[in-house]
Structure formats: structure tokens, C-alpha cells
PDB file of C-alpha atoms in Angstrom:
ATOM      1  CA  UNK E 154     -42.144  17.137  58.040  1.00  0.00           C
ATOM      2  CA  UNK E 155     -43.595  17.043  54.227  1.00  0.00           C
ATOM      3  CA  UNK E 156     -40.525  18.720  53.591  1.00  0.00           C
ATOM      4  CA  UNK E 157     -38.174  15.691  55.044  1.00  0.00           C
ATOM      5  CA  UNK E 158     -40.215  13.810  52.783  1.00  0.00           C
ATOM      6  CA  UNK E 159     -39.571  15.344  49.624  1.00  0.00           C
ATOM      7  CA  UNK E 160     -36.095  15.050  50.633  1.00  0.00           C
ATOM      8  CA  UNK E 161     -36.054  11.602  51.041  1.00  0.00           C
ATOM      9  CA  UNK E 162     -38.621  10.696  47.646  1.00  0.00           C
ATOM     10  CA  UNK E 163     -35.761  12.371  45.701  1.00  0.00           C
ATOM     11  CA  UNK E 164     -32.835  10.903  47.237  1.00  0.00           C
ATOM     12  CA  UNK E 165     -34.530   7.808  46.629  1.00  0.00           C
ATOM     13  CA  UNK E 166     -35.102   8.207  43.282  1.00  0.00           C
ATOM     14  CA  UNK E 167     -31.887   9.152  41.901  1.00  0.00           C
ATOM     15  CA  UNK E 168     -30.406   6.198  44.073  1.00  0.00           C
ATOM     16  CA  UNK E 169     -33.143   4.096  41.859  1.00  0.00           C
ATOM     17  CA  UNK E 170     -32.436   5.812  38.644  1.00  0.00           C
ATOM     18  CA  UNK E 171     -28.072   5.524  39.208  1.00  0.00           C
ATOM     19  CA  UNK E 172     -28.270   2.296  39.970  1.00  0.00           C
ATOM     20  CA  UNK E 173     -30.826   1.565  36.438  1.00  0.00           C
ATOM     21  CA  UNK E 174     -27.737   3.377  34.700  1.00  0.00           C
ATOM     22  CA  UNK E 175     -25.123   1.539  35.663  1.00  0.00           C
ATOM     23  CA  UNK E 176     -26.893  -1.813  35.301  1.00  0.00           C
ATOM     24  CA  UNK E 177     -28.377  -1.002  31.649  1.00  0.00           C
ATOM     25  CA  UNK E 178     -25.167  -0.328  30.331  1.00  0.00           C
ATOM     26  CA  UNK E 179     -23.877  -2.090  26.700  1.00  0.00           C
ATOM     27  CA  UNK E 180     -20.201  -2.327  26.779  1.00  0.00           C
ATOM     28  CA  UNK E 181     -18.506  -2.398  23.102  1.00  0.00           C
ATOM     29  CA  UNK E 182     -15.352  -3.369  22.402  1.00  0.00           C
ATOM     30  CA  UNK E 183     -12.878  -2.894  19.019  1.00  0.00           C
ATOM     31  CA  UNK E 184      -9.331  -2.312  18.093  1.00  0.00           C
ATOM     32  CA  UNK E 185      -8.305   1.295  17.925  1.00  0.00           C
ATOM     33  CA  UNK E 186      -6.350   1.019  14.882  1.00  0.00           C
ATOM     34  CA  UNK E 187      -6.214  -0.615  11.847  1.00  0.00           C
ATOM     35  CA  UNK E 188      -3.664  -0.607   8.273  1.00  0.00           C
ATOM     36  CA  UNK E 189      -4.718  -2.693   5.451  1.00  0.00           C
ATOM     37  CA  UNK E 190      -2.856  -3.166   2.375  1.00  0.00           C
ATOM     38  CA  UNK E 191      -5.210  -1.434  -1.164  1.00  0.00           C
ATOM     39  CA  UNK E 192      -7.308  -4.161  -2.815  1.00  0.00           C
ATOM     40  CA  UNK E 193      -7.021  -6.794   0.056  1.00  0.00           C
ATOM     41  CA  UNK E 194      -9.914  -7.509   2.704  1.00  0.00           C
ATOM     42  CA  UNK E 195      -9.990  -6.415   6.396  1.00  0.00           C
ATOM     43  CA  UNK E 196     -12.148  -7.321   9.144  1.00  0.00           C
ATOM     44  CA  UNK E 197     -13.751  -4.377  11.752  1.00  0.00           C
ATOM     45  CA  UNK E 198     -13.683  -6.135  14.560  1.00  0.00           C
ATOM     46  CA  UNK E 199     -16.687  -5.130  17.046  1.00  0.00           C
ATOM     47  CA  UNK E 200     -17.541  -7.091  20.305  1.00  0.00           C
ATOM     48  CA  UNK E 201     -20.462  -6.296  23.174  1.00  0.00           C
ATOM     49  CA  UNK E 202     -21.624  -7.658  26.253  1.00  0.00           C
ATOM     50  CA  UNK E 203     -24.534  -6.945  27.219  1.00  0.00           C
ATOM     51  CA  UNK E 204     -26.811  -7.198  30.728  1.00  0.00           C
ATOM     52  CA  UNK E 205     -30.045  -8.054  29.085  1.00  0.00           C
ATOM     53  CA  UNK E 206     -30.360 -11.585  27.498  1.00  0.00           C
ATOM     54  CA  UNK E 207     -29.743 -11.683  23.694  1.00  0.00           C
ATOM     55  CA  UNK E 208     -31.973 -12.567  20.948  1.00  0.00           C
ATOM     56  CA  UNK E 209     -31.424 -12.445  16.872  1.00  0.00           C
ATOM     57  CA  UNK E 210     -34.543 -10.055  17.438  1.00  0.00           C
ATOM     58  CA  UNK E 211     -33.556  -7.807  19.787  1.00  0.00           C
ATOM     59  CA  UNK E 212     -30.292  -6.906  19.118  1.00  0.00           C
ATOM     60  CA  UNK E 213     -29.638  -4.314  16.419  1.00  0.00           C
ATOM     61  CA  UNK E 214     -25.935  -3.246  15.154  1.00  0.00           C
ATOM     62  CA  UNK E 215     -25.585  -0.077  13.072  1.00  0.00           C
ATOM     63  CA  UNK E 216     -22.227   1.309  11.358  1.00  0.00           C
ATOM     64  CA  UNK E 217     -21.094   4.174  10.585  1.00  0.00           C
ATOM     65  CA  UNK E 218     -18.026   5.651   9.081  1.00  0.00           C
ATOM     66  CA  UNK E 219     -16.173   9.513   9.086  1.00  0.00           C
ATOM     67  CA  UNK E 220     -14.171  10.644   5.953  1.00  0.00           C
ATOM     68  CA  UNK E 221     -10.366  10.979   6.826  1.00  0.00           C
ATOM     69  CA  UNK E 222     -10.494  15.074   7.306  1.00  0.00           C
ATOM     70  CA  UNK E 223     -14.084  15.712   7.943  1.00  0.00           C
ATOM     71  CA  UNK E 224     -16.060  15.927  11.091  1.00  0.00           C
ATOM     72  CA  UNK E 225     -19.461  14.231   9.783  1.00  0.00           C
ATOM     73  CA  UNK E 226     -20.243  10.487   9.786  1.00  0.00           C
ATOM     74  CA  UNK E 227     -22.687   8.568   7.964  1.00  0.00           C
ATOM     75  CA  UNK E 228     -24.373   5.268   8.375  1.00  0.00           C
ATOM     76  CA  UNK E 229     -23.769   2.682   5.812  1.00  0.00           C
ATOM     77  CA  UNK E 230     -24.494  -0.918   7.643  1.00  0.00           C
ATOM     78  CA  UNK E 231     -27.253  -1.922   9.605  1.00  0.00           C
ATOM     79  CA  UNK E 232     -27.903  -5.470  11.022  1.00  0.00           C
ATOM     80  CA  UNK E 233     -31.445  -6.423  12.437  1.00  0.00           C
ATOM     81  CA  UNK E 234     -32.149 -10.261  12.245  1.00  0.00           C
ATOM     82  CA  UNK E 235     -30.771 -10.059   9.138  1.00  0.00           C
ATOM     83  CA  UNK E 236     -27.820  -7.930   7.287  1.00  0.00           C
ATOM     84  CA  UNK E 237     -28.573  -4.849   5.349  1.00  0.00           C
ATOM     85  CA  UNK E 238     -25.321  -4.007   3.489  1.00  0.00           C
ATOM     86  CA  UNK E 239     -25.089  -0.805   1.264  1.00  0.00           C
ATOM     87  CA  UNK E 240     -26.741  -0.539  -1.803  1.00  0.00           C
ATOM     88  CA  UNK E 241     -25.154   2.550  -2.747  1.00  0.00           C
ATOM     89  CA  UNK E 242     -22.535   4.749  -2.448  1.00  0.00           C
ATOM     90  CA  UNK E 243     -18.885   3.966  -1.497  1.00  0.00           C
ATOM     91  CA  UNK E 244     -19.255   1.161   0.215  1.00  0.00           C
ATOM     92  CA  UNK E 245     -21.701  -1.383  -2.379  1.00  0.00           C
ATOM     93  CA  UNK E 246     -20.683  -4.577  -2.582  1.00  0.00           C
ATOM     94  CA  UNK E 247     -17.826  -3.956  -0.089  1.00  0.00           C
ATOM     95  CA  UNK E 248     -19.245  -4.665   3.268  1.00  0.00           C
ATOM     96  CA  UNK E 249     -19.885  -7.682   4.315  1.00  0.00           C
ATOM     97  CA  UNK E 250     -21.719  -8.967   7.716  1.00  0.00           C
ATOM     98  CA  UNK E 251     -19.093 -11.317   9.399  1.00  0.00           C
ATOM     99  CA  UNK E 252     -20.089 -11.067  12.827  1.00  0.00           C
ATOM    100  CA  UNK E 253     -22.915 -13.176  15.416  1.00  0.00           C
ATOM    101  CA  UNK E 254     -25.014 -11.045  17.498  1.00  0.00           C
ATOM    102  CA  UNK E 255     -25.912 -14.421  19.892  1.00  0.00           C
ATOM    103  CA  UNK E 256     -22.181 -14.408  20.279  1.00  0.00           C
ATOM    104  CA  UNK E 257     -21.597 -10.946  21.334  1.00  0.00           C
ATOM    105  CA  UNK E 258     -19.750 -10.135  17.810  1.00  0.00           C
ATOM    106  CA  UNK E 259     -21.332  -7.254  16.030  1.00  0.00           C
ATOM    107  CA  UNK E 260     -18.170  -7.204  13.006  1.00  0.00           C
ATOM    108  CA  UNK E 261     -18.159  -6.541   9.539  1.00  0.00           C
ATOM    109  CA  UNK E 262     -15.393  -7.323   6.773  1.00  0.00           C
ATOM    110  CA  UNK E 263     -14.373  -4.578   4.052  1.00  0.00           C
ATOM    111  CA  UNK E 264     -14.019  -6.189   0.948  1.00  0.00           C
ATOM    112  CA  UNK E 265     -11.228  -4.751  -1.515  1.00  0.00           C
ATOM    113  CA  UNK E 266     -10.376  -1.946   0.451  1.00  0.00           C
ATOM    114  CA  UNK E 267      -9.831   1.707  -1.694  1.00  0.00           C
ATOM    115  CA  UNK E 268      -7.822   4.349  -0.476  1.00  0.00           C
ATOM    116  CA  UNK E 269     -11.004   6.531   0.027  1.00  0.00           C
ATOM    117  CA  UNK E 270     -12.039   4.587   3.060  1.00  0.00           C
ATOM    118  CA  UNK E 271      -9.469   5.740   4.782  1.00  0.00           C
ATOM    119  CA  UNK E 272     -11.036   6.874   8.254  1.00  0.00           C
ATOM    120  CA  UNK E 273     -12.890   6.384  11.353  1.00  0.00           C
ATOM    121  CA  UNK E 274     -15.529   3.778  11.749  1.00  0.00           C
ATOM    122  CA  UNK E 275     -17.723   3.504  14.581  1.00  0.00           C
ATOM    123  CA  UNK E 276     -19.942   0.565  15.890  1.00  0.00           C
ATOM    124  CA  UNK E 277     -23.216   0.754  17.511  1.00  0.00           C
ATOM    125  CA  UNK E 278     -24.874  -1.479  19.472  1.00  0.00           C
ATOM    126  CA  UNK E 279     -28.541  -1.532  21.125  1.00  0.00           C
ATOM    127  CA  UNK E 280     -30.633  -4.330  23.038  1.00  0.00           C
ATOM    128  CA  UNK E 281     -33.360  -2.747  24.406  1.00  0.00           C
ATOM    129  CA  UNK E 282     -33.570  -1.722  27.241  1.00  0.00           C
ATOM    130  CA  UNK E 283     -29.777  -2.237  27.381  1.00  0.00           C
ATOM    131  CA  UNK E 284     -28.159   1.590  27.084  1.00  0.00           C
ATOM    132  CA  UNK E 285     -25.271   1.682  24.635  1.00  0.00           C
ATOM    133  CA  UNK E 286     -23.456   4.980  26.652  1.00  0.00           C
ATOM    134  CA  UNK E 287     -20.494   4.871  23.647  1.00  0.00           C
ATOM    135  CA  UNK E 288     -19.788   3.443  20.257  1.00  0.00           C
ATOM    136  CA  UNK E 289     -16.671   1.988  19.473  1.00  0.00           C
ATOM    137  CA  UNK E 290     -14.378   2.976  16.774  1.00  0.00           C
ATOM    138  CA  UNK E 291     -12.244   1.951  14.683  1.00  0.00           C
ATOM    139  CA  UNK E 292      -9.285   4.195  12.343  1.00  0.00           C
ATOM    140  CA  UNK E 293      -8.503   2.668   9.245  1.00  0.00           C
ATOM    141  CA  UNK E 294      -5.538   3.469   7.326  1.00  0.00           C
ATOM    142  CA  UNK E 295      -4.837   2.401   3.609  1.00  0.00           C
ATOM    143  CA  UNK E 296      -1.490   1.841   2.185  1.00  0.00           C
ATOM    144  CA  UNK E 297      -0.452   1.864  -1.046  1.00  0.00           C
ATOM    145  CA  UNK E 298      -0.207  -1.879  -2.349  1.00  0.00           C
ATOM    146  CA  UNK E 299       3.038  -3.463  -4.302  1.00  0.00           C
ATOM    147  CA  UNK E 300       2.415  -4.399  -7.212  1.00  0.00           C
ATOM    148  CA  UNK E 301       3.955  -7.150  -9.666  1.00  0.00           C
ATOM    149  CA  UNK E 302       5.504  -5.012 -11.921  1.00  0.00           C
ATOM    150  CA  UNK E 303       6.801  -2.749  -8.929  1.00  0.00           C
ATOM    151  CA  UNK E 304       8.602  -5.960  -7.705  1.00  0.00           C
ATOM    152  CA  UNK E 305       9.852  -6.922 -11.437  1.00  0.00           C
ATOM    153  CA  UNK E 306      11.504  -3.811 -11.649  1.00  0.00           C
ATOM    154  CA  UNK E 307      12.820  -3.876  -7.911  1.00  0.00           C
ATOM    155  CA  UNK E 308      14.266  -7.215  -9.038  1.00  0.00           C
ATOM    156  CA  UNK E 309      15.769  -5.769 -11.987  1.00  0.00           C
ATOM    157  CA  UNK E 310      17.024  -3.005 -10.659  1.00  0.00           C
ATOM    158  CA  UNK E 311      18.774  -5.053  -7.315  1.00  0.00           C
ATOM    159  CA  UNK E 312      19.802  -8.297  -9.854  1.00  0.00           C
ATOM    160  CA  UNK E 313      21.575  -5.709 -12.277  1.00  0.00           C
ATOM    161  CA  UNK E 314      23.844  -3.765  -9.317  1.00  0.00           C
ATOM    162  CA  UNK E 315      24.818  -7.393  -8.224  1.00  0.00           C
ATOM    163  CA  UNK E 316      25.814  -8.272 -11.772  1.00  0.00           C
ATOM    164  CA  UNK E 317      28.088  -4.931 -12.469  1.00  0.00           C
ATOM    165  CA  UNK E 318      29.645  -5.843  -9.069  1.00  0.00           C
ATOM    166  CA  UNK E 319      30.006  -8.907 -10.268  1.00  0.00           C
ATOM    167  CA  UNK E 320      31.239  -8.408 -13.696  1.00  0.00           C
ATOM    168  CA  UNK E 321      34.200  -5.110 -12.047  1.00  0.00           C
ATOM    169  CA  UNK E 322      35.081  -8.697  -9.789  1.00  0.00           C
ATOM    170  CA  UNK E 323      35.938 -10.966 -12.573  1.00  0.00           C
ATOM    171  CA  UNK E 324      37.711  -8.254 -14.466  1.00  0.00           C
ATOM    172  CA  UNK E 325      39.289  -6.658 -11.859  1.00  0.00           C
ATOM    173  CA  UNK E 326      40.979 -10.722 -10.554  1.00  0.00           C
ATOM    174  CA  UNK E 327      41.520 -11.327 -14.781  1.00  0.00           C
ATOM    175  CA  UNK E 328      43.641  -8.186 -14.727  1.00  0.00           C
ATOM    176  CA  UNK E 329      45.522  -9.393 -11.978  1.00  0.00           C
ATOM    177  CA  UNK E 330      46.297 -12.643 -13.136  1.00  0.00           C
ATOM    178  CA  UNK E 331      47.418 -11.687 -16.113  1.00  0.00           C
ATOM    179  CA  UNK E 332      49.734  -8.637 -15.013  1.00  0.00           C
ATOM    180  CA  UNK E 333      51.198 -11.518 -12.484  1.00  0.00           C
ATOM    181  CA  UNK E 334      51.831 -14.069 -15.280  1.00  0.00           C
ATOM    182  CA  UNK E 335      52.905 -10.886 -17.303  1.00  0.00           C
ATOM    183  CA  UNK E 336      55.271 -10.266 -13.927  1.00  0.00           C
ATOM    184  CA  UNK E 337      56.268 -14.165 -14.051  1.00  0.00           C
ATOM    185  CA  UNK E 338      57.418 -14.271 -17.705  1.00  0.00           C
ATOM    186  CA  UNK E 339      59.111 -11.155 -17.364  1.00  0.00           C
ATOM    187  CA  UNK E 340      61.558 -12.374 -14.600  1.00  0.00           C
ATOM    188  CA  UNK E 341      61.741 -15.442 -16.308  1.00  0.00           C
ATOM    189  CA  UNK E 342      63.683 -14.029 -19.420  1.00  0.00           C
ATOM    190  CA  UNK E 343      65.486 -11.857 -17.441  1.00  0.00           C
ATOM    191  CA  UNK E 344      67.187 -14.829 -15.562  1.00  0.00           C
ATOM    192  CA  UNK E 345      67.371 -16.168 -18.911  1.00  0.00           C
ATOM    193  CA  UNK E 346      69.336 -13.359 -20.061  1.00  0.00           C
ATOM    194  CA  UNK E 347      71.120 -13.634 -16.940  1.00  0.00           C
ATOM    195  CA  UNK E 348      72.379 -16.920 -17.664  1.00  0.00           C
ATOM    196  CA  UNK E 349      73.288 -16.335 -21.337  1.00  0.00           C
ATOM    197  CA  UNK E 350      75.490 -13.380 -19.970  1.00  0.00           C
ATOM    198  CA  UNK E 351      77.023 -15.477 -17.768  1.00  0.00           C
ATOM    199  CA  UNK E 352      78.090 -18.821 -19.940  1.00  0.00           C
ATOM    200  CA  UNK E 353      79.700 -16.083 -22.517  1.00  0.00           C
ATOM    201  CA  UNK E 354      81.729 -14.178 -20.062  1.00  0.00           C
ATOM    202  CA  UNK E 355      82.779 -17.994 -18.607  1.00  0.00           C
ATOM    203  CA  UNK E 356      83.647 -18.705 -22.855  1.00  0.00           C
TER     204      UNK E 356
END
């Protein structure tokens, strides 16, 4: 009989303890991927929803980000009440808090974006006792951006070639209008001569 008990205790208890799972879960949403053109701004977009009611001091938000070819991450941006952006290291006075916790956005904006930041960045979310089971994450890719002097010479380069086609046009439809008038004064004198020849065999 104790036995049927014990049975039934434990049964019990991991119905208790699924069901606490599934209710204290955060759910975090961003976008996957990400391309942002070298020098310009872009914005990591990082959502929640949470089960537990949300206050500015509850709710923590913590970022992280992965090198492009490594398998290590470090933590650069936290956000408690207030923002605590990097003081150091790659990303000083690049990242900027952009989001509002109250309003389920946890986001932060990249300012000037380098090529080194290519990577993965991943958002964490926590409102106790709300369970964050993942963190969402973001790859960023950095592209090379044009600059004015690339364009200048693009325009150069694209305005000359029109100009030589241009300029083998004119000369090409000069030539021709000149061999024709060439053609013209050529048959001209030859009925001319044609003429002449004729009036002095008619003498």
C-alpha cells in the first residue's frame, strides 16, 4: 500500500513540476539574419513575452556576441532599470539601448558598424521567476561600403565608354556623308562630261 503511495506522490509531482515548466517559460523573438552596409547603423531587433507581469525592475536583458569563426561568446550589454553599454573593448561607444522592456522589446542599435562585428549575437532575457529556456540570435554580416570616390570613378569610367561610342558614331555618319557627297559630285561631272561629249559629236 505505502508503495502505491510513493507511486502516486511522484507521479504527482512531476505532473506539478511539467506543468511549472511549461507555464514559466520566456519566449524571445529576433530576426535570424542580418547585412548592414560598413559605417552605417543597424538595429538587433529582440522581442519577449513573458507569463509573469513586467516591471522596469524585474526584467533584466543581457547581450552577447560570437566572433565570425570562433565558438566562444562574450557579454558586452546588459540592461537592468537602466542601460549599461560597453565601456571597453570592441563595442564602446557603439551600442546603444533602443529597446522598452514594459513593451516586450529588449533591442539594441549598433552604431557605425566595422567589419569585425561580423557574427552571431544572442539576446537574453530573464523575469524572475519567468524561465528563459533559449536566447535568440541574431547573424550579422558586414559588407563592404561604396564609397564617393568608388562612384566618381565608376562614373568616369561608364561616362567615358559612352563618349568613345559616341565620338566612333559621329565619325563613322561624317565619313559617310562625305564619301556620299564625294559619290554625288563624282556622278555629277561625269554626266557633265557626258554632255560635253555629246554637243561635240552633234558639232
Amino acid at each position: 500500500m505505502s508503495r502505491i503511495w510513493i507511486y502516486l506522490f511522484s507521479a504527482l509531482c512531476a505532473l506539478v513540476l511539467s506543468g511549472v515548466y511549461q507555464v514559466e517559460g520566456m519566449e524571445v523573438v529576433t530576426s535570424s539574419d542580418l547585412e548592414a552596409v560598413n559605417g552605417t547603423n543597424v538595429r538587433l531587433k529582440c522581442t519577449f513575452k513573458s507569463t509573469i507581469p513586467l516591471s522596469e525592475e524585474s526584467v533584466s536583458v543581457s547581450w552577447s556576441f560570437q566572433p565570425l569563426g570562433t565558438k566562444t561568446s562574450q557579454s558586452f550589454f546588459h540592461y537592468q532599470i537602466a542601460a549599461y553599454p560597453p565601456t571597453e573593448g570592441l563595442f564602446k561607444d557603439h551600442a546603444v539601448w533602443s529597446g522598452d522592456v514594459m513593451k516586450g522589446d529588449a533591442s539594441i542599435t549598433l552604431q557605425n558598424v566595422q567589419f569585425s562585428f561580423n557574427g552571431t549575437y544572442s539576446c537574453q532575457v530573464r523575469n524572475p521567476p519567468d524561465i528563459q529556456g533559449f536566447s535568440g540570435e541574431i547573424s550579422l554580416r558586414v559588407v563592404q561600403k561604396v564609397t564617393f570616390s568608388e562612384i566618381g570613378i565608376l562614373a568616369v569610367a561608364v561616362g567615358g565608354s559612352i563618349g568613345i561610342v559616341l565620338l566612333i558614331l559621329i565619325i563613322y555618319i561624317i565619313v559617310r556623308v562625305f564619301r556620299r557627297r564625294d559619290n554625288d559630285m563624282d556622278v555629277e561631272m561625269e554626266d557633265h562630261r557626258s554632255k560635253d561629249q555629246m554637243l561635240r559629236e552633234n558639232a
